[in-house]
Amino acid sequence: MAPAVDVGSQFDVIQGLKAQAKKVDSSIFPDGLKTTGQHPPLYDQVYPYSAFPKRIEGPTEWKAEDYANNPERWVHQFSEDELNEISKTADNFMTLSLPLTGINKDNFRLPGLEPSLTTMRRELLNGKGFILYKGFPVHEWGNHKSAVAYMGLGAYLGYPVSQNGHGHILGHVKDLGEDSTQIDKVRIYRTNARQFFHADDCDVVGLLCIAKAEFGGESDVASIHNVWNILQEERPDVAELLTKPIWYFDRKGEVSQGEDPYIKAAVFYLETPDPANPEREQRVYCKWDPYFVRSLSRFSDKGIIPPLSPEQEEAVKLLEATCERVKLHMILDIGDIQFVANTHTLHARTSYRDFGPDTGKPRRHLMRLWLSVPEDEGGWRLPFWDSAEKKRGGIQVDDTPPVARLDAD
């Protein structure tokens, strides 16, 4: 059972947050939905290690060899009919004079493709947790139409949430020359540095490849349930440490008024019980990004929060090494779309080098979507106050409006 604590004051805070989430200025958020943003967990719903399964089995627990030589199990080549439907729908949307932030299933109808998207969504949320689409004609369509089509597809998987303090719901993974060693200030997706295994602050992340690097920038995905099994077998002490809410995560200045600049949380959680079906399995959920754990020296050096203990330092290294052991490697070509679940997989990127300016070739560029799936629409039951909100998670700073630009800024 989850720990028993006095939750009276916490209940009032939660009710206040939920009420505030419903007070949305439609002149800023036209769809009436605002990204809820980053929050600490509900500590009374954080389960102790003793409640976690010793071993996980099922479709969410997979090994790289299950898929490495079987691309038909996770790669889908868009057919001509599918692309024609997407193209016509995108063209129609572009005649409506609506902003990209206004795309939804109602104004981006895909009746032919919808059944397969529904199946894929179910596989993302409850199965292996990843898929790779191929053949999006980004060169033919250009950035604007490609963005419209991509966001239209995304609307069938979840609600787009803000990815940073600027309100970007269409993000751009691109090297902007920022210093990747300044991890307390810089988001790594804006550099060409390696991204270690992590999960984003959303249920599903999408990446559309617009341009490739000259070298590197390749993708890896790991089943966190496979990782959990290995930790339980080889280092249960580390598994236990990762279930404790003693880990501080940096917010890198992307904070609303009155909020703390960091969050104290666990790495592994159990889902909360399903009131409609108390016997339903409570799955193991992972929320992790080492860059946000290692960037807090400006607080720990002043004694505001404790530094990572030697045991935590070891756990960080072991979690990364275990993901490396079990990863599925993939290369995104131009026109590929990768969708990955952040609930039960972690993903990584190798460092890369862009083509030189004398080649005339563009810099590596991926369009990114962060998508939210609330509980009542099939999302995981998470121990956070916003688990039932449509645009749960993401990064929201005060009332920064959502924007969807066509390139990085």
Short mmCIF file of C-alpha atoms in Angstrom, two decimals:
data_model
loop_
_atom_site.label_atom_id
_atom_site.label_comp_id
_atom_site.label_asym_id
_atom_site.label_seq_id
_atom_site.Cartn_x
_atom_site.Cartn_y
_atom_site.Cartn_z
CA MET A 1 0.00 0.00 0.00
CA ALA A 2 1.03 3.60 -0.50
CA PRO A 3 2.34 5.31 2.65
CA ALA A 4 -0.29 6.66 5.02
CA VAL A 5 0.17 10.38 5.65
CA ASP A 6 -1.93 13.33 6.69
CA VAL A 7 -3.20 14.58 3.35
CA GLY A 8 -5.70 17.19 4.50
CA SER A 9 -3.67 20.20 3.45
CA GLN A 10 -2.43 18.40 0.33
CA PHE A 11 -6.05 17.70 -0.67
CA ASP A 12 -6.84 21.41 -0.48
CA VAL A 13 -3.80 22.24 -2.61
CA ILE A 14 -4.77 19.65 -5.21
CA GLN A 15 -8.35 20.91 -5.40
CA GLY A 16 -7.00 24.43 -5.83
CA LEU A 17 -4.73 23.36 -8.66
CA LYS A 18 -7.55 21.52 -10.41
CA ALA A 19 -9.85 24.51 -10.08
CA GLN A 20 -7.13 26.79 -11.42
CA ALA A 21 -6.59 24.46 -14.40
CA LYS A 22 -10.20 25.03 -15.40
CA LYS A 23 -9.84 28.82 -15.32
CA VAL A 24 -8.26 29.26 -18.72
CA ASP A 25 -8.15 32.53 -20.64
CA SER A 26 -9.47 31.56 -24.09
CA SER A 27 -7.81 34.60 -25.63
CA ILE A 28 -4.46 33.00 -24.73
CA PHE A 29 -5.42 29.32 -25.00
CA PRO A 30 -7.99 29.16 -27.82
CA ASP A 31 -8.87 25.49 -27.28
CA GLY A 32 -9.61 26.13 -23.62
CA LEU A 33 -6.79 23.81 -22.54
CA LYS A 34 -3.59 24.85 -20.82
CA THR A 35 -0.52 22.70 -20.27
CA THR A 36 -0.44 21.88 -16.56
CA GLY A 37 3.35 21.79 -16.37
CA GLN A 38 5.86 20.21 -13.98
CA HIS A 39 4.88 19.33 -10.42
CA PRO A 40 6.11 17.12 -7.61
CA PRO A 41 4.34 13.80 -7.13
CA LEU A 42 1.60 13.25 -4.59
CA TYR A 43 3.86 11.78 -1.94
CA ASP A 44 1.06 9.78 -0.30
CA GLN A 45 0.66 7.97 -3.63
CA VAL A 46 4.35 7.09 -3.98
CA TYR A 47 4.62 3.38 -3.15
CA PRO A 48 7.50 1.82 -1.23
CA TYR A 49 9.85 -0.62 -2.90
CA SER A 50 8.17 -3.55 -1.16
CA ALA A 51 5.02 -2.96 -3.23
CA PHE A 52 6.85 -3.21 -6.58
CA PRO A 53 6.87 -6.43 -8.63
CA LYS A 54 9.97 -8.58 -8.51
CA ARG A 55 9.61 -9.24 -12.22
CA ILE A 56 7.57 -7.73 -15.06
CA GLU A 57 6.27 -9.76 -17.99
CA GLY A 58 4.16 -8.93 -21.02
CA PRO A 59 4.40 -6.79 -24.16
CA THR A 60 5.95 -3.80 -22.37
CA GLU A 61 8.95 -5.94 -21.42
CA TRP A 62 10.98 -6.58 -24.54
CA LYS A 63 14.52 -7.16 -25.67
CA ALA A 64 16.34 -5.58 -28.61
CA GLU A 65 16.67 -8.96 -30.35
CA ASP A 66 12.87 -9.19 -30.42
CA TYR A 67 12.81 -6.34 -32.95
CA ALA A 68 16.28 -5.69 -34.39
CA ASN A 69 15.86 -8.23 -37.19
CA ASN A 70 12.09 -7.89 -37.48
CA PRO A 71 11.41 -4.38 -38.75
CA GLU A 72 7.94 -5.41 -39.89
CA ARG A 73 6.99 -5.44 -36.18
CA TRP A 74 7.77 -1.77 -35.60
CA VAL A 75 8.30 0.01 -38.95
CA HIS A 76 5.38 1.23 -41.06
CA GLN A 77 5.91 2.55 -44.59
CA PHE A 78 3.21 5.07 -45.47
CA SER A 79 1.18 3.86 -48.46
CA GLU A 80 0.28 6.10 -51.38
CA ASP A 81 -3.36 6.12 -50.25
CA GLU A 82 -2.39 7.11 -46.71
CA LEU A 83 -0.19 9.95 -47.93
CA ASN A 84 -2.90 11.17 -50.30
CA GLU A 85 -5.41 11.33 -47.43
CA ILE A 86 -2.95 13.15 -45.17
CA SER A 87 -1.99 15.54 -47.97
CA LYS A 88 -5.57 16.46 -48.86
CA THR A 89 -6.50 16.98 -45.21
CA ALA A 90 -3.44 19.16 -44.65
CA ASP A 91 -4.25 21.24 -47.73
CA ASN A 92 -7.80 21.68 -46.50
CA PHE A 93 -6.65 22.76 -43.04
CA MET A 94 -4.33 25.33 -44.56
CA THR A 95 -7.32 26.98 -46.29
CA LEU A 96 -9.08 27.50 -42.95
CA SER A 97 -6.68 30.27 -41.85
CA LEU A 98 -6.35 28.64 -38.44
CA PRO A 99 -3.06 28.63 -36.50
CA LEU A 100 -1.06 25.42 -36.16
CA THR A 101 -1.89 25.52 -32.46
CA GLY A 102 -5.54 24.96 -33.40
CA ILE A 103 -5.14 21.55 -35.08
CA ASN A 104 -7.30 18.81 -33.60
CA LYS A 105 -9.10 15.63 -34.67
CA ASP A 106 -12.28 17.54 -35.50
CA ASN A 107 -10.65 19.82 -38.08
CA PHE A 108 -8.11 17.26 -39.30
CA ARG A 109 -10.26 14.29 -40.25
CA LEU A 110 -8.49 11.09 -41.37
CA PRO A 111 -11.28 8.49 -41.64
CA GLY A 112 -9.19 6.08 -43.70
CA LEU A 113 -6.12 6.22 -41.47
CA GLU A 114 -7.86 6.56 -38.12
CA PRO A 115 -8.33 2.81 -37.42
CA SER A 116 -4.62 2.08 -37.86
CA LEU A 117 -3.68 5.15 -35.79
CA THR A 118 -5.97 3.89 -33.01
CA THR A 119 -4.23 0.51 -33.09
CA MET A 120 -0.82 2.16 -33.09
CA ARG A 121 -1.80 4.40 -30.17
CA ARG A 122 -2.84 1.36 -28.16
CA GLU A 123 0.49 -0.32 -28.91
CA LEU A 124 2.37 2.81 -27.84
CA LEU A 125 0.53 3.09 -24.54
CA ASN A 126 0.14 -0.56 -23.58
CA GLY A 127 2.58 -2.48 -25.78
CA LYS A 128 6.21 -2.11 -26.80
CA GLY A 129 5.98 1.70 -26.67
CA PHE A 130 7.53 2.78 -29.99
CA ILE A 131 6.94 2.85 -33.75
CA LEU A 132 8.76 4.25 -36.76
CA TYR A 133 6.83 5.62 -39.75
CA LYS A 134 8.65 6.08 -43.04
CA GLY A 135 8.01 8.03 -46.21
CA PHE A 136 6.68 11.44 -45.13
CA PRO A 137 7.44 13.59 -48.23
CA VAL A 138 8.94 16.53 -46.32
CA HIS A 139 10.94 17.86 -49.27
CA GLU A 140 7.90 17.87 -51.54
CA TRP A 141 5.60 19.37 -48.92
CA GLY A 142 7.99 21.88 -47.33
CA ASN A 143 8.15 22.76 -43.65
CA HIS A 144 4.72 24.37 -43.37
CA LYS A 145 2.66 21.59 -44.86
CA SER A 146 4.86 18.94 -43.22
CA ALA A 147 4.25 20.57 -39.82
CA VAL A 148 0.49 20.71 -40.44
CA ALA A 149 0.37 17.05 -41.49
CA TYR A 150 2.60 15.94 -38.62
CA MET A 151 0.62 17.81 -35.98
CA GLY A 152 -2.58 16.46 -37.52
CA LEU A 153 -1.30 12.90 -37.08
CA GLY A 154 -0.27 13.73 -33.54
CA ALA A 155 -3.79 14.83 -32.69
CA TYR A 156 -4.87 11.18 -32.99
CA LEU A 157 -2.39 10.15 -30.32
CA GLY A 158 -2.79 12.88 -27.70
CA TYR A 159 -2.97 16.56 -26.87
CA PRO A 160 0.08 18.69 -27.68
CA VAL A 161 1.67 20.25 -24.61
CA SER A 162 4.24 23.01 -24.22
CA GLN A 163 7.83 21.77 -24.35
CA ASN A 164 9.60 24.76 -22.80
CA GLY A 165 9.15 28.13 -21.13
CA HIS A 166 8.42 29.74 -24.50
CA GLY A 167 5.24 27.73 -25.05
CA HIS A 168 6.51 25.73 -28.03
CA ILE A 169 4.06 22.93 -28.80
CA LEU A 170 5.94 22.26 -32.03
CA GLY A 171 9.55 21.89 -30.96
CA HIS A 172 12.72 21.80 -33.02
CA VAL A 173 15.65 19.57 -32.19
CA LYS A 174 18.56 21.43 -33.72
CA ASP A 175 22.08 22.51 -32.80
CA LEU A 176 21.89 26.24 -32.12
CA GLY A 177 25.48 26.46 -30.95
CA GLU A 178 24.63 26.58 -27.26
CA ASP A 179 27.15 25.33 -24.71
CA SER A 180 26.17 21.78 -23.73
CA THR A 181 28.37 21.93 -20.62
CA GLN A 182 26.13 24.63 -19.12
CA ILE A 183 23.56 22.03 -18.15
CA ASP A 184 21.93 24.23 -15.51
CA LYS A 185 20.87 26.68 -18.23
CA VAL A 186 20.87 24.86 -21.58
CA ARG A 187 18.39 22.27 -22.84
CA ILE A 188 20.47 19.56 -24.53
CA TYR A 189 18.13 19.22 -27.53
CA ARG A 190 19.42 22.64 -28.64
CA THR A 191 22.99 21.27 -28.90
CA ASN A 192 24.74 18.45 -30.76
CA ALA A 193 25.78 16.66 -27.55
CA ARG A 194 24.81 13.14 -26.63
CA GLN A 195 21.47 12.82 -24.92
CA PHE A 196 21.60 10.08 -22.32
CA PHE A 197 18.66 7.76 -21.77
CA HIS A 198 15.71 9.80 -20.53
CA ALA A 199 11.96 10.32 -20.67
CA ASP A 200 10.33 13.61 -21.65
CA ASP A 201 7.64 15.36 -19.60
CA CYS A 202 4.75 13.93 -21.62
CA ASP A 203 3.13 10.59 -22.42
CA VAL A 204 4.32 10.27 -26.03
CA VAL A 205 7.12 12.08 -27.86
CA GLY A 206 7.21 12.36 -31.64
CA LEU A 207 10.18 13.21 -33.86
CA LEU A 208 9.89 14.01 -37.58
CA CYS A 209 13.20 14.06 -39.44
CA ILE A 210 13.47 17.10 -41.73
CA ALA A 211 17.26 16.95 -42.25
CA LYS A 212 20.03 14.56 -41.15
CA ALA A 213 23.45 15.25 -39.70
CA GLU A 214 26.63 14.40 -41.55
CA PHE A 215 27.53 12.02 -38.74
CA GLY A 216 25.71 10.69 -35.67
CA GLY A 217 22.44 11.82 -34.17
CA GLU A 218 21.16 8.24 -34.09
CA SER A 219 18.43 6.96 -31.82
CA ASP A 220 18.21 4.29 -29.12
CA VAL A 221 15.18 3.01 -27.22
CA ALA A 222 15.14 0.75 -24.16
CA SER A 223 12.30 -1.08 -22.41
CA ILE A 224 12.31 0.21 -18.86
CA HIS A 225 10.53 -2.97 -17.76
CA ASN A 226 13.42 -5.04 -19.11
CA VAL A 227 15.78 -2.68 -17.29
CA TRP A 228 13.76 -3.09 -14.09
CA ASN A 229 13.98 -6.89 -14.30
CA ILE A 230 17.75 -6.72 -14.68
CA LEU A 231 18.10 -4.36 -11.72
CA GLN A 232 15.92 -6.61 -9.60
CA GLU A 233 18.05 -9.63 -10.49
CA GLU A 234 21.47 -7.99 -10.24
CA ARG A 235 21.17 -4.89 -8.04
CA PRO A 236 17.93 -4.79 -6.06
CA ASP A 237 19.52 -2.19 -3.79
CA VAL A 238 19.73 0.21 -6.76
CA ALA A 239 16.18 -0.63 -7.82
CA GLU A 240 15.01 0.24 -4.32
CA LEU A 241 16.94 3.50 -4.26
CA LEU A 242 15.29 4.54 -7.53
CA THR A 243 11.81 4.09 -6.00
CA LYS A 244 12.48 6.55 -3.19
CA PRO A 245 11.33 10.19 -3.58
CA ILE A 246 14.77 11.55 -2.70
CA TRP A 247 15.84 12.66 -6.17
CA TYR A 248 15.94 16.35 -7.06
CA PHE A 249 15.16 17.37 -10.65
CA ASP A 250 16.17 20.78 -11.97
CA ARG A 251 13.63 23.01 -13.72
CA LYS A 252 16.36 25.12 -15.35
CA GLY A 253 14.57 28.39 -14.71
CA GLU A 254 11.37 27.33 -16.52
CA VAL A 255 9.25 28.09 -13.47
CA SER A 256 5.95 29.88 -12.87
CA GLN A 257 5.63 32.51 -10.19
CA GLY A 258 5.74 31.03 -6.70
CA GLU A 259 7.04 27.62 -7.76
CA ASP A 260 10.23 25.94 -6.57
CA PRO A 261 13.17 25.83 -9.01
CA TYR A 262 13.46 22.06 -8.59
CA ILE A 263 11.24 19.07 -7.89
CA LYS A 264 11.82 16.29 -5.35
CA ALA A 265 10.63 13.00 -6.79
CA ALA A 266 11.28 9.31 -7.36
CA VAL A 267 12.53 7.71 -10.58
CA PHE A 268 10.33 4.58 -10.55
CA TYR A 269 6.67 4.71 -9.55
CA LEU A 270 3.71 2.39 -9.44
CA GLU A 271 0.51 3.42 -11.15
CA THR A 272 -2.27 4.44 -8.80
CA PRO A 273 -5.20 2.01 -8.35
CA ASP A 274 -8.07 2.02 -10.82
CA PRO A 275 -11.22 2.85 -8.82
CA ALA A 276 -13.39 1.12 -11.43
CA ASN A 277 -11.27 -2.03 -11.34
CA PRO A 278 -9.28 -2.41 -8.08
CA GLU A 279 -7.82 -5.73 -9.29
CA ARG A 280 -6.21 -4.08 -12.31
CA GLU A 281 -2.42 -4.24 -12.47
CA GLN A 282 -0.51 -1.20 -11.21
CA ARG A 283 2.29 -0.92 -13.75
CA VAL A 284 5.82 0.36 -13.14
CA TYR A 285 6.32 3.86 -14.52
CA CYS A 286 9.64 5.68 -14.99
CA LYS A 287 10.36 9.43 -14.97
CA TRP A 288 14.03 10.17 -15.58
CA ASP A 289 16.53 12.53 -17.16
CA PRO A 290 20.10 12.54 -15.82
CA TYR A 291 20.81 16.02 -17.17
CA PHE A 292 18.14 17.41 -14.85
CA VAL A 293 19.57 15.54 -11.86
CA ARG A 294 23.19 16.50 -12.42
CA SER A 295 22.63 20.24 -12.96
CA LEU A 296 21.75 21.24 -9.41
CA SER A 297 25.15 22.16 -7.95
CA ARG A 298 24.09 25.82 -7.73
CA PHE A 299 21.67 24.68 -5.00
CA SER A 300 23.61 21.84 -3.39
CA ASP A 301 26.80 23.93 -3.12
CA LYS A 302 24.84 26.38 -0.96
CA GLY A 303 23.37 23.63 1.19
CA ILE A 304 19.82 24.27 -0.06
CA ILE A 305 19.44 20.66 -1.21
CA PRO A 306 21.72 17.68 -0.63
CA PRO A 307 24.18 16.68 -3.34
CA LEU A 308 23.89 13.26 -4.94
CA SER A 309 25.11 10.63 -2.53
CA PRO A 310 27.73 8.08 -3.65
CA GLU A 311 24.90 5.54 -3.86
CA GLN A 312 22.88 7.86 -6.10
CA GLU A 313 25.91 8.56 -8.30
CA GLU A 314 26.33 4.82 -8.77
CA ALA A 315 22.61 4.39 -9.52
CA VAL A 316 22.76 7.08 -12.23
CA LYS A 317 25.65 5.31 -13.94
CA LEU A 318 24.13 1.85 -13.57
CA LEU A 319 20.75 2.92 -14.98
CA GLU A 320 22.46 4.36 -18.07
CA ALA A 321 24.70 1.29 -18.46
CA THR A 322 21.73 -1.08 -18.17
CA CYS A 323 19.81 0.84 -20.83
CA GLU A 324 22.90 0.59 -23.04
CA ARG A 325 22.89 -3.19 -22.60
CA VAL A 326 19.32 -3.64 -23.81
CA LYS A 327 18.84 -0.78 -26.30
CA LEU A 328 17.30 -1.06 -29.74
CA HIS A 329 19.25 1.11 -32.17
CA MET A 330 17.58 2.92 -35.05
CA ILE A 331 18.51 5.57 -37.58
CA LEU A 332 15.97 8.19 -38.61
CA ASP A 333 16.10 9.05 -42.28
CA ILE A 334 14.56 12.15 -43.83
CA GLY A 335 10.78 11.76 -43.76
CA ASP A 336 10.79 9.30 -40.86
CA ILE A 337 8.56 9.82 -37.81
CA GLN A 338 9.41 8.14 -34.53
CA PHE A 339 6.81 7.98 -31.76
CA VAL A 340 7.97 6.77 -28.33
CA ALA A 341 6.08 6.32 -25.06
CA ASN A 342 7.62 8.04 -22.05
CA THR A 343 5.84 5.85 -19.51
CA HIS A 344 7.71 2.57 -19.98
CA THR A 345 10.61 3.30 -22.34
CA LEU A 346 13.65 5.55 -22.18
CA HIS A 347 15.28 6.95 -25.30
CA ALA A 348 18.68 8.40 -26.13
CA ARG A 349 20.57 10.11 -28.96
CA THR A 350 24.18 9.86 -30.00
CA SER A 351 26.20 13.05 -30.41
CA TYR A 352 26.41 14.37 -33.94
CA ARG A 353 28.19 16.65 -36.37
CA ASP A 354 26.36 18.74 -38.95
CA PHE A 355 27.51 19.24 -42.52
CA GLY A 356 29.86 22.17 -42.94
CA PRO A 357 28.50 25.51 -44.18
CA ASP A 358 30.46 25.13 -47.43
CA THR A 359 28.43 22.04 -48.38
CA GLY A 360 25.17 23.96 -48.74
CA LYS A 361 23.38 21.23 -46.75
CA PRO A 362 21.03 22.12 -43.89
CA ARG A 363 21.71 21.38 -40.24
CA ARG A 364 20.15 18.32 -38.64
CA HIS A 365 16.53 19.21 -37.88
CA LEU A 366 13.81 17.19 -36.18
CA MET A 367 10.33 18.55 -35.50
CA ARG A 368 9.21 17.41 -32.06
CA LEU A 369 5.81 16.85 -30.48
CA TRP A 370 5.08 16.24 -26.81
CA LEU A 371 1.68 14.59 -26.49
CA SER A 372 -0.46 14.08 -23.40
CA VAL A 373 -2.91 11.22 -22.87
CA PRO A 374 -5.14 11.69 -19.79
CA GLU A 375 -6.39 8.79 -17.68
CA ASP A 376 -9.93 8.77 -19.08
CA GLU A 377 -8.59 8.49 -22.64
CA GLY A 378 -6.30 5.54 -22.03
CA GLY A 379 -3.35 7.20 -20.31
CA TRP A 380 -1.50 5.68 -17.38
CA ARG A 381 -2.76 6.46 -13.87
CA LEU A 382 0.06 8.60 -12.52
CA PRO A 383 0.70 9.80 -8.93
CA PHE A 384 0.48 13.46 -9.90
CA TRP A 385 -2.38 15.87 -9.29
CA ASP A 386 -2.89 16.46 -13.03
CA SER A 387 -3.15 12.80 -14.06
CA ALA A 388 -6.73 13.28 -15.28
CA GLU A 389 -6.11 16.61 -17.05
CA LYS A 390 -6.13 16.60 -20.85
CA LYS A 391 -2.86 18.52 -21.18
CA ARG A 392 -1.06 16.96 -18.24
CA GLY A 393 2.69 17.35 -17.91
CA GLY A 394 4.80 19.43 -20.27
CA ILE A 395 6.43 22.72 -19.25
CA GLN A 396 4.25 25.76 -18.63
CA VAL A 397 5.47 29.10 -17.32
CA ASP A 398 2.62 31.27 -16.04
CA ASP A 399 0.29 32.12 -18.95
CA THR A 400 2.84 31.86 -21.76
CA PRO A 401 0.70 31.20 -24.86
CA PRO A 402 1.19 28.12 -27.02
CA VAL A 403 3.11 28.70 -30.26
CA ALA A 404 4.05 26.47 -33.20
CA ARG A 405 6.88 27.97 -35.21
CA LEU A 406 8.30 26.31 -38.33
CA ASP A 407 11.93 26.42 -37.24
CA ALA A 408 14.04 26.73 -34.11
CA ASP A 409 14.45 30.05 -32.34
#
